[in-house]
């Protein structure tokens, strides 16, 4: 801002009628270029360190929970989804119970081995942590934007992939199953009633930690928005 | 003001209680009262409270599943009153230890009791007998309600495998009708490859004849069926008099992985059996003998068996009190199909059949169905009240649905959801349900008992072995109301509710009726008689001694004891236990029981009264002395 205002006296001649269109574009790119090259201040770097910590910690916390409640399961059956594992509630027993129940409608067994994502997700988190650390050390505004866009894409893809998983589990039902039901999609966020079960699906602490990642990026950007390039 | 209310409320409750049932003692509404509010007069607690000394209004006879027994509780208190042992030994009443009951139990040590059926006259309970089936060993037992004891066990029934579709009593107790759950190669004992299931295996429907005077059962006739798995049934009444109905699963005739393979077709066949026609066919010699029983081949004797398609993997099929409507529930379809027996009859008369299956006409579903009621998930069984309503148990949903029987208005027909008037949750996974008199022509209504397969979390913990839960539902109003729950021994399936005043059980066996030739009534008639190696004792038991008190036998003898309880006072029961001889008989007043045991162990064995009888009960004892062979021969 200060640097652009320095050009004002020369552009302020009344006869010229303002800067030309080319000049205005040039000026815009110059400003953006300067913005992207802006270094991060200490506070922003701290935020990026926090972002790295959050995304690393997210590996160890449940990302999502699917919960099933029925009259005879008042205490609920729980399924916790981590970046690298699928964990049933009640010491793991709930996963077996859910699979036992699902076989009546011919739903494919839920097995950790089937989730290829769980093999690479922790590494993806790790890469984000490294990139965040990189920004913390060598950080300029551009790296924050790259990282933010990459993360948004990653988040969108993950959610989409999760939704697709849910869809295929509810739609690829064994036609020879004892009970025939209309194919369905388990709800991604919120609750719905499926036969005698109320199914709820909600993000958990891991996802909240992941959500902290773009928040940290935004905060880092905000803190360093006035730094000199 | 509040303290005044606190004072008035319990007083009001006590008065209401007094008013509602005559002479209950004051101060009874103490249970569950917290903060001095007492029990409101119309609360479930007040309505189900049967004060000490007061009596219940109904008997609940409920089956004990694989415990092999029948339990008796009172309604509305739900208190367990007694256990009637049927297919298993029961030390408490000495059942299965004396020679007579040992013989009745035969070689089996257990049975799987499923569906008790009360005897009927003109479609109403006559309070004479209760019949129960043994799913495991193909038997039927008769309990006499005069003494609440098992008097006959018939079976294993020939050509019958898995006696589950039983015990359905015809309107005048002509028959206990039975259908087999499993199909096997017949006659039993014949081997066939399971891969030839559809060709070599068969099911069977049997009419167990009941002697109208004695209740003695014998096998009347049987009808051969394709190898479906027959399930629940019911007998007709009124217009459907002389007919019976059973659902089946496995119309697919699968022989493995039935869970999936018997759940493939959208409809299974129910059997519609004209048992009077079957009876007549046997008289006319149209049956062939198989394992000593006249068996009808229904493809050769038309008019005996029809198939009715029922959606999907059905379980219960229940005739309503009028005998016209038959409700069948597909456990994998959330509706009850209501069939009109008049339409069934019309279709049979017009020969309006969809097709035939192995020569058996199959009725057209659309021609005989009256409506499909969307009751909810996992409908199993239906019972009826006295006001034209039906109650269907919903296994998957863990609920009971109340719905209205036909006739239906055009508006209701347009949307059958409107026929379902109420629903109540139960805990959990209800199987059968029973309404007082719900299978008769005049149900009592008033109470419904939900018999739930799971009880978890409803009681103080009992470890991994959980009881079953039975919940009492008041059905006298528009809305069902859960008023009590109780926890029972394994594992009730079905029950019958009988008005208490419908029967008058004896309380002693009158001396005059004891025809046992070994009974003695006077101490001077007591005797010990040796006949070769058999020592026969005629013993009496009275407060507080046995006669004789001393029995001497030799090692290797066979000891036979006939013991008569000469009391004629109600509740004056004696027991005879012999220490370390595994002898336990319980003798009711006026009863004679016999035990027979080889004398293998030498020594002196005390015997004593096991059933607390009097102030000197502990002194009621004697000695059995068994002399070693060398001592005995030295004398």
Short mmCIF file of N, CA and C in Angstrom, two decimals, chain B residues 520-574:
data_model
loop_
_atom_site.label_atom_id
_atom_site.label_comp_id
_atom_site.label_asym_id
_atom_site.label_seq_id
_atom_site.Cartn_x
_atom_site.Cartn_y
_atom_site.Cartn_z
N UNK B 520 -50.70 -97.76 50.58
CA UNK B 520 -51.17 -98.17 51.92
C UNK B 520 -51.59 -96.91 52.66
N UNK B 521 -52.55 -97.07 53.53
CA UNK B 521 -53.12 -95.89 54.21
C UNK B 521 -53.00 -96.00 55.73
N UNK B 522 -52.50 -97.17 56.16
CA UNK B 522 -52.42 -97.41 57.61
C UNK B 522 -51.05 -98.01 57.90
N UNK B 523 -50.46 -97.59 58.98
CA UNK B 523 -49.12 -98.07 59.34
C UNK B 523 -49.08 -99.59 59.43
N UNK B 524 -50.18 -100.21 59.83
CA UNK B 524 -50.14 -101.66 59.99
C UNK B 524 -50.02 -102.38 58.64
N UNK B 525 -50.33 -101.66 57.56
CA UNK B 525 -50.22 -102.29 56.24
C UNK B 525 -48.82 -102.14 55.62
N UNK B 526 -47.97 -101.40 56.31
CA UNK B 526 -46.62 -101.22 55.78
C UNK B 526 -45.91 -102.57 55.76
N UNK B 527 -45.07 -102.79 54.75
CA UNK B 527 -44.45 -104.11 54.65
C UNK B 527 -43.12 -104.06 53.93
N UNK B 528 -42.28 -105.03 54.22
CA UNK B 528 -41.05 -105.25 53.47
C UNK B 528 -41.11 -106.71 53.02
N UNK B 529 -41.17 -106.94 51.73
CA UNK B 529 -41.31 -108.31 51.24
C UNK B 529 -40.14 -108.66 50.34
N UNK B 530 -39.54 -109.79 50.62
CA UNK B 530 -38.45 -110.24 49.75
C UNK B 530 -38.98 -111.26 48.77
N UNK B 531 -38.62 -111.08 47.52
CA UNK B 531 -39.01 -112.03 46.49
C UNK B 531 -37.76 -112.30 45.66
N UNK B 532 -37.02 -113.34 46.05
CA UNK B 532 -35.73 -113.61 45.42
C UNK B 532 -34.77 -112.48 45.76
N UNK B 533 -34.29 -111.78 44.74
CA UNK B 533 -33.35 -110.68 45.00
C UNK B 533 -34.05 -109.32 44.99
N UNK B 534 -35.36 -109.35 44.91
CA UNK B 534 -36.11 -108.10 44.89
C UNK B 534 -36.76 -107.88 46.25
N UNK B 535 -36.46 -106.71 46.83
CA UNK B 535 -37.07 -106.37 48.12
C UNK B 535 -38.08 -105.25 47.87
N UNK B 536 -39.34 -105.53 48.15
CA UNK B 536 -40.39 -104.57 47.86
C UNK B 536 -40.92 -103.98 49.17
N UNK B 537 -40.94 -102.66 49.23
CA UNK B 537 -41.36 -101.98 50.46
C UNK B 537 -42.62 -101.19 50.19
N UNK B 538 -43.63 -101.38 51.03
CA UNK B 538 -44.79 -100.50 50.99
C UNK B 538 -44.66 -99.56 52.17
N UNK B 539 -44.47 -98.28 51.85
CA UNK B 539 -44.12 -97.30 52.88
C UNK B 539 -45.18 -96.22 52.91
N UNK B 540 -45.41 -95.67 54.09
CA UNK B 540 -46.25 -94.47 54.13
C UNK B 540 -45.48 -93.32 54.74
N UNK B 541 -45.90 -92.14 54.35
CA UNK B 541 -45.29 -90.92 54.88
C UNK B 541 -46.41 -90.09 55.50
N UNK B 542 -46.19 -89.67 56.72
CA UNK B 542 -47.15 -88.83 57.43
C UNK B 542 -46.35 -87.93 58.35
N UNK B 543 -46.92 -86.79 58.76
CA UNK B 543 -46.22 -85.97 59.73
C UNK B 543 -45.98 -86.77 61.00
N UNK B 544 -44.81 -87.02 61.57
CA UNK B 544 -43.53 -86.64 61.00
C UNK B 544 -42.68 -87.91 60.96
N UNK B 545 -43.18 -88.92 60.27
CA UNK B 545 -42.38 -90.14 60.17
C UNK B 545 -42.73 -90.96 58.94
N UNK B 546 -41.82 -91.86 58.63
CA UNK B 546 -42.06 -92.87 57.60
C UNK B 546 -42.33 -94.19 58.29
N UNK B 547 -43.15 -95.03 57.67
CA UNK B 547 -43.29 -96.41 58.14
C UNK B 547 -43.06 -97.30 56.93
N UNK B 548 -42.14 -98.24 56.92
CA UNK B 548 -41.17 -98.51 57.99
C UNK B 548 -40.06 -97.46 58.01
N UNK B 549 -39.40 -97.38 59.17
CA UNK B 549 -38.29 -96.45 59.31
C UNK B 549 -36.95 -97.14 59.06
N UNK B 550 -37.01 -98.47 58.99
CA UNK B 550 -35.76 -99.21 58.81
C UNK B 550 -35.96 -100.24 57.70
N UNK B 551 -35.06 -100.20 56.72
CA UNK B 551 -35.13 -101.17 55.63
C UNK B 551 -33.78 -101.86 55.55
N UNK B 552 -33.80 -103.20 55.55
CA UNK B 552 -32.54 -103.93 55.44
C UNK B 552 -32.53 -104.74 54.16
N UNK B 553 -31.49 -104.55 53.39
CA UNK B 553 -31.35 -105.32 52.14
C UNK B 553 -29.91 -105.81 52.04
N UNK B 554 -29.70 -106.68 51.05
CA UNK B 554 -28.35 -107.18 50.82
C UNK B 554 -27.78 -106.53 49.57
N UNK B 555 -26.47 -106.43 49.56
CA UNK B 555 -25.76 -105.93 48.37
C UNK B 555 -26.19 -106.79 47.17
N UNK B 556 -26.52 -106.12 46.07
CA UNK B 556 -26.92 -106.86 44.88
C UNK B 556 -28.43 -107.03 44.76
N UNK B 557 -29.16 -106.73 45.82
CA UNK B 557 -30.62 -106.78 45.73
C UNK B 557 -31.13 -105.64 44.86
N UNK B 558 -32.39 -105.76 44.45
CA UNK B 558 -33.06 -104.60 43.86
C UNK B 558 -34.11 -104.14 44.85
N UNK B 559 -34.03 -102.88 45.20
CA UNK B 559 -34.97 -102.34 46.18
C UNK B 559 -36.09 -101.59 45.45
N UNK B 560 -37.32 -101.93 45.81
CA UNK B 560 -38.47 -101.23 45.25
C UNK B 560 -39.23 -100.60 46.41
N UNK B 561 -39.40 -99.30 46.37
CA UNK B 561 -40.16 -98.63 47.44
C UNK B 561 -41.40 -97.98 46.83
N UNK B 562 -42.56 -98.35 47.39
CA UNK B 562 -43.81 -97.65 47.04
C UNK B 562 -44.14 -96.79 48.25
N UNK B 563 -44.13 -95.48 48.05
CA UNK B 563 -44.38 -94.62 49.21
C UNK B 563 -45.66 -93.82 48.97
N UNK B 564 -46.53 -93.88 49.97
CA UNK B 564 -47.81 -93.16 49.89
C UNK B 564 -47.80 -92.03 50.91
N UNK B 565 -48.14 -90.85 50.44
CA UNK B 565 -48.36 -89.72 51.35
C UNK B 565 -49.83 -89.79 51.77
N UNK B 566 -50.06 -90.16 53.00
CA UNK B 566 -51.44 -90.42 53.43
C UNK B 566 -52.16 -89.14 53.88
N UNK B 567 -51.48 -88.01 53.80
CA UNK B 567 -52.14 -86.77 54.22
C UNK B 567 -53.29 -86.44 53.27
N UNK B 568 -54.30 -85.80 53.79
CA UNK B 568 -55.36 -85.27 52.94
C UNK B 568 -55.54 -83.77 53.20
N UNK B 569 -54.48 -83.17 53.70
CA UNK B 569 -54.48 -81.74 53.98
C UNK B 569 -53.76 -81.03 52.85
N UNK B 570 -54.35 -79.96 52.31
CA UNK B 570 -53.67 -79.25 51.23
C UNK B 570 -52.28 -78.77 51.65
N UNK B 571 -51.38 -78.81 50.71
CA UNK B 571 -50.02 -78.31 50.89
C UNK B 571 -49.17 -79.18 51.81
N UNK B 572 -49.68 -80.34 52.23
CA UNK B 572 -48.90 -81.18 53.13
C UNK B 572 -48.14 -82.21 52.30
N UNK B 573 -47.03 -81.72 51.76
CA UNK B 573 -46.25 -82.52 50.81
C UNK B 573 -45.09 -83.16 51.56
N UNK B 574 -44.79 -84.43 51.24
CA UNK B 574 -43.61 -85.07 51.80
C UNK B 574 -42.65 -85.44 50.68
#
